[in-house]
Tab-separated table of C-alpha atoms in Angstrom:
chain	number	residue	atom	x	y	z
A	6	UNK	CA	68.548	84.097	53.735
A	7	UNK	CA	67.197	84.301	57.309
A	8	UNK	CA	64.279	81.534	55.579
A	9	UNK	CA	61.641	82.482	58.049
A	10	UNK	CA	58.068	80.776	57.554
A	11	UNK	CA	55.975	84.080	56.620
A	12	UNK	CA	57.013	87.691	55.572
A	13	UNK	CA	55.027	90.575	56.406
A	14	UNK	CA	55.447	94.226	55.127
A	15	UNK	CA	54.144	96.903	57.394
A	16	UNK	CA	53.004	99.245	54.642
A	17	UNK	CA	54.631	102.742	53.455
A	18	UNK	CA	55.801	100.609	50.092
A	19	UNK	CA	56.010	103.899	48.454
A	20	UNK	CA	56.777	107.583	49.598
A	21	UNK	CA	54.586	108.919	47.257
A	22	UNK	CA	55.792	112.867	48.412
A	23	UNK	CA	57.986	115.139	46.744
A	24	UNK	CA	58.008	112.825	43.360
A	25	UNK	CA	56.159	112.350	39.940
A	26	UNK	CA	57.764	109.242	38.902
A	27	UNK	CA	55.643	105.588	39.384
A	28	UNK	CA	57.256	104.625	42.633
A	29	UNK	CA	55.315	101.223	42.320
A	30	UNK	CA	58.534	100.062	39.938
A	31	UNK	CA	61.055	99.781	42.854
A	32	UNK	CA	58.809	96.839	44.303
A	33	UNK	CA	59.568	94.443	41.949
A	34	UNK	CA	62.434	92.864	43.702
A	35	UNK	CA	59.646	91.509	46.370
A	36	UNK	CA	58.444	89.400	43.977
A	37	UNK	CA	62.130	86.793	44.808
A	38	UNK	CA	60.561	87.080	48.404
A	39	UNK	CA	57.295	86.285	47.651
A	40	UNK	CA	58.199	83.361	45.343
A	41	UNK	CA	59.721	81.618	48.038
A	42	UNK	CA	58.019	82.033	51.308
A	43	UNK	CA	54.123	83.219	51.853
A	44	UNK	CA	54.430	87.080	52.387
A	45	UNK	CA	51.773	89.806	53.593
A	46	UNK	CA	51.395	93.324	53.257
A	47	UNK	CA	48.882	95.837	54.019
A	48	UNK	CA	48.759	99.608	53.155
A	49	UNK	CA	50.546	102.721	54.940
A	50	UNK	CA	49.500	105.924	55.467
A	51	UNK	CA	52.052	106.862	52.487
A	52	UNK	CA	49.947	104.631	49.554
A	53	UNK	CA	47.343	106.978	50.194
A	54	UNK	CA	49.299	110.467	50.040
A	55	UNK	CA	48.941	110.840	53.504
A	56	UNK	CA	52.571	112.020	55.128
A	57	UNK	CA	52.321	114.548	58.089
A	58	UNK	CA	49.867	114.528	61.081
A	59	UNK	CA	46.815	112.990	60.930
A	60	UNK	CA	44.711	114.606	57.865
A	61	UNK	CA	47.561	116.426	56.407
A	62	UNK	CA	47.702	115.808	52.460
A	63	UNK	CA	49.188	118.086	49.816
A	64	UNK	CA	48.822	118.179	46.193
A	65	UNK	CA	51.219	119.902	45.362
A	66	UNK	CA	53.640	117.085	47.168
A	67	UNK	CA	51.891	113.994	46.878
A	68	UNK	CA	50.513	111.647	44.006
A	69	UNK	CA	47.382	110.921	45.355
A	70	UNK	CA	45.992	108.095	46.893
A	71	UNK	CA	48.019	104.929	45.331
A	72	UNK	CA	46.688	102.682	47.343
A	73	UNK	CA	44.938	100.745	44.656
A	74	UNK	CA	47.852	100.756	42.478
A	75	UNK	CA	50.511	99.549	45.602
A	76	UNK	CA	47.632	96.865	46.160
A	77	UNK	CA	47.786	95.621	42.183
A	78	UNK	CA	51.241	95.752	41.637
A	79	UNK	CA	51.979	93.714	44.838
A	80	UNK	CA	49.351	91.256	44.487
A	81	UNK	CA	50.765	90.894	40.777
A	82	UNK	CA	54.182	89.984	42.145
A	83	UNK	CA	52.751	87.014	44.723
A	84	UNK	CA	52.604	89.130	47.416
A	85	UNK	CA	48.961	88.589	49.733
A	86	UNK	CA	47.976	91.989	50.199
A	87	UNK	CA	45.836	92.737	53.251
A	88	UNK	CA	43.180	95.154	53.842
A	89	UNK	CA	41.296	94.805	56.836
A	90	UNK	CA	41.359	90.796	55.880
A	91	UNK	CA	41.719	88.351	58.238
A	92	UNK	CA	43.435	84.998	57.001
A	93	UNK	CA	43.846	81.463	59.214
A	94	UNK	CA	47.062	80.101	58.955
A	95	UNK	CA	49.061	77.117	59.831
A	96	UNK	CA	52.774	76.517	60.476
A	97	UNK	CA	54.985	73.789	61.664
A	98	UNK	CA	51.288	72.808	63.147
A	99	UNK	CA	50.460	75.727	64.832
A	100	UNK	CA	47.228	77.546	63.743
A	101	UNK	CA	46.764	81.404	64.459
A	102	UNK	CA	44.917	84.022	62.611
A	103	UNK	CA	46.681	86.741	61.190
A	104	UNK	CA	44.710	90.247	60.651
A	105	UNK	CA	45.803	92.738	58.514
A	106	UNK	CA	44.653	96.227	59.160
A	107	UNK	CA	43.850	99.135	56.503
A	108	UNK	CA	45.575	102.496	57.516
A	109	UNK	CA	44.399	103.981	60.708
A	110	UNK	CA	44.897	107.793	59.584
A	111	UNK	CA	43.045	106.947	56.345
A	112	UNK	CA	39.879	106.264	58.563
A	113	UNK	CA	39.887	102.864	56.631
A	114	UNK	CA	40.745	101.015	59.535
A	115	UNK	CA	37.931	98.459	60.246
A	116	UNK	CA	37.725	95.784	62.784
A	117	UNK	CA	34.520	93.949	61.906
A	118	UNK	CA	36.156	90.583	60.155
A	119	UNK	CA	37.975	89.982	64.281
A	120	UNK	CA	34.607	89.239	64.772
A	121	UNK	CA	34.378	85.847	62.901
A	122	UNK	CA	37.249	84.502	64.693
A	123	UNK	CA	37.275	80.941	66.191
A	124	UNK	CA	38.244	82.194	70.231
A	125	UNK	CA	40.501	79.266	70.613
A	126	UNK	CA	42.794	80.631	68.364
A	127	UNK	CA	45.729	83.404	68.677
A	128	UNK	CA	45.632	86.397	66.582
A	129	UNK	CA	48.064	88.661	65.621
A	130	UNK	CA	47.213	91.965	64.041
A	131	UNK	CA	49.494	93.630	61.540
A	132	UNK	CA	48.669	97.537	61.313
A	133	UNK	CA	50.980	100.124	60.224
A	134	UNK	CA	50.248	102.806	63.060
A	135	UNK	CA	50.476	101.502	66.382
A	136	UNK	CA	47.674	104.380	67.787
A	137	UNK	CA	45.292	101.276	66.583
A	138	UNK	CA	46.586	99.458	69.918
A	139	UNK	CA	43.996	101.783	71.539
A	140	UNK	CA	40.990	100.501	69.611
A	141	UNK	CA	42.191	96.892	68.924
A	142	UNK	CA	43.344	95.647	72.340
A	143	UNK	CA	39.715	95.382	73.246
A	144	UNK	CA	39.100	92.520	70.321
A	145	UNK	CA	41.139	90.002	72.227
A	146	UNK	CA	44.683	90.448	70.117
A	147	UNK	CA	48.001	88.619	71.175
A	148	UNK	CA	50.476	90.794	68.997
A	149	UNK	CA	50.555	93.860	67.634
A	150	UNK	CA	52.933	94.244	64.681
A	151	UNK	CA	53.330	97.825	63.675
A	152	UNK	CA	55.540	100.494	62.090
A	153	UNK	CA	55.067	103.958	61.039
A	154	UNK	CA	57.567	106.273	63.451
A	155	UNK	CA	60.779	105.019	61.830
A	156	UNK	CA	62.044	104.661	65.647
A	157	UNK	CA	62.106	108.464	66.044
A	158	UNK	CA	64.965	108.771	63.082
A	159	UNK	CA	66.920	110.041	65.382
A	160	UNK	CA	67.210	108.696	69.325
A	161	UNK	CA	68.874	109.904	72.143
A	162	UNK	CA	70.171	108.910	75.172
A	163	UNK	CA	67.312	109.265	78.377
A	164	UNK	CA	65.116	111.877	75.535
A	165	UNK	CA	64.347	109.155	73.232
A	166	UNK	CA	62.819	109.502	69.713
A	167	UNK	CA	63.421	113.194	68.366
A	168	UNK	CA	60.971	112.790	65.469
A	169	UNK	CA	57.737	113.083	66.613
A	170	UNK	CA	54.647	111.256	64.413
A	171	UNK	CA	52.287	112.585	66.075
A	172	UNK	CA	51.112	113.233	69.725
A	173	UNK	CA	48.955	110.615	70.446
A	174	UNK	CA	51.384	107.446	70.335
A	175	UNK	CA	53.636	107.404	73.481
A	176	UNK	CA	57.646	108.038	73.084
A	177	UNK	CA	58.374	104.726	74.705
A	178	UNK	CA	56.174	103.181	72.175
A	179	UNK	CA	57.967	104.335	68.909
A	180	UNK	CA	60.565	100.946	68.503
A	181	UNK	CA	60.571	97.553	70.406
A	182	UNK	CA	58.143	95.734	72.498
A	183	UNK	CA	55.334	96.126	75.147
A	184	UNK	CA	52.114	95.893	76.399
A	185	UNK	CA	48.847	97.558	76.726
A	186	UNK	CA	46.048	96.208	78.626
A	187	UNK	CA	47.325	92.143	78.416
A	188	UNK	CA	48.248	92.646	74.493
A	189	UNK	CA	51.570	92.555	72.974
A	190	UNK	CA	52.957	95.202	71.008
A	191	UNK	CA	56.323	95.371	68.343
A	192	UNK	CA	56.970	98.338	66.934
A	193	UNK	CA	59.727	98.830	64.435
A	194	UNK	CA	61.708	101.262	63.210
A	195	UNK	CA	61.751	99.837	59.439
A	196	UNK	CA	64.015	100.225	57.078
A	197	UNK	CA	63.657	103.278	55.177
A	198	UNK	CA	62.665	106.876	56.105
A	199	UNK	CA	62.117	110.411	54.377
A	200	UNK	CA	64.437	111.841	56.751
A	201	UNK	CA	68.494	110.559	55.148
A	202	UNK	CA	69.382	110.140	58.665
A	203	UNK	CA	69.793	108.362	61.878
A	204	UNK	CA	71.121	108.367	65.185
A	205	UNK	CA	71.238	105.248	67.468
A	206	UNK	CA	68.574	103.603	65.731
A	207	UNK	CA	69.806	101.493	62.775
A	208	UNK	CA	67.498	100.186	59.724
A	209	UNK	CA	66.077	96.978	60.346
A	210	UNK	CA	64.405	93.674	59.439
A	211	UNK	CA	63.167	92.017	62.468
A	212	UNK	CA	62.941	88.404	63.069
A	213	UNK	CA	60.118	86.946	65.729
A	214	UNK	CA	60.294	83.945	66.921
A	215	UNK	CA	56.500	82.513	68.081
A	216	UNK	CA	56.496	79.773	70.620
A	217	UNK	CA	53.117	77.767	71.173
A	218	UNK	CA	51.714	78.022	74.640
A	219	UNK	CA	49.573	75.772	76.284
């Protein structure tokens, strides 16, 4: 309803922790999305069983790496699915590139397609953890579009997020915008979570508006 010109998912389609069951079903109501306006995902830490600190995986808890299977499903239901891809697109006659990241605690994460870019043209990067702004601010990025720390879950007045992802991405940087050496960063706190709860820091689909500079 909000009819914006692209969709992009931040990855962590599927928990894939704690279950047995094919989560990959419960993404078949993207496909209504995807039929109507051009939408982009990439993968999550999550599709590939990965769900505390950086190298943490447990058998016993997770199904494995489902990245593949995330990938097929969503590119079955019209859904472009990103990883480590960089696609040129045009809107309303504006032309940027758009990057899409593989998962940055997978060691996945490469940069190497930036490289082909035309330098007149903005790019914005869409990587689930926003630690990459470290590595990718020095290939020239506008925007940053990330996920991953669920705001915190829970937020608190002058503490900020309780719910720590890990130590290396700053507190201030776990929901909203800023900046790190001249690039842009959004972070959001998403819509779902492991954790049933929050405090001060409601779901959310986020809307950007992109103005053309000259």
């Amino acid at each position: 309803s909000l009819k914006p010109d692209i969709v992009l998912i931040g990855g962590d389609q599927i928990e894939n922790y704690g279950s047995t069951e094919d989560e990959t079903q419960y993404l078949k109501p993207l496909e209504k999305v995807a039929k109507q306006i051009p939408t982009y995902a990439i993968h999550g830490n999550h599709e590939y069983g990965i769900s505390e600190g950086e190298t943490y995986v447990d058998p016993k808890k997770s199904l494995g790496d489902k990245s593949a299977d995330v990938k097929t499903v969503m590119e079955k239901i019209g859904i472009n699915y990103l990883t480590n891809d960089l696609v040129a697109i045009d809107k309303n006659g504006a032309k940027f590139y758009l990057f899409g990241g593989d998962d940055y605690w997978s060691g996945k994460l490469n940069y190497s397609k930036l490289k082909t870019r035309n330098p007149n043209l903005p790019t914005i990067a869409l990587i689930h953890n926003p630690a990459a702004a470290f590595d990718v601010a020095g290939y020239g990025i506008d925007l940053l579009l990330s996920g991953h720390t669920h705001g915190g879950q829970i937020r608190l007045p002058f503490i900020g997020p309780v719910a720590r992802v890990d130590k290396i991405i700053p507190s201030d940087w776990y929901k909203g915008f800023h900046e790190y050496q001249g690039m842009k960063l959004f972070v959001s706190s998403g819509i779902g979570g492991g954790i049933r709860s929050r405090l001060f820091n409601p779901p959310e689909v986020v809307v950007i508006n992109l103005v053309p500079t000259k």
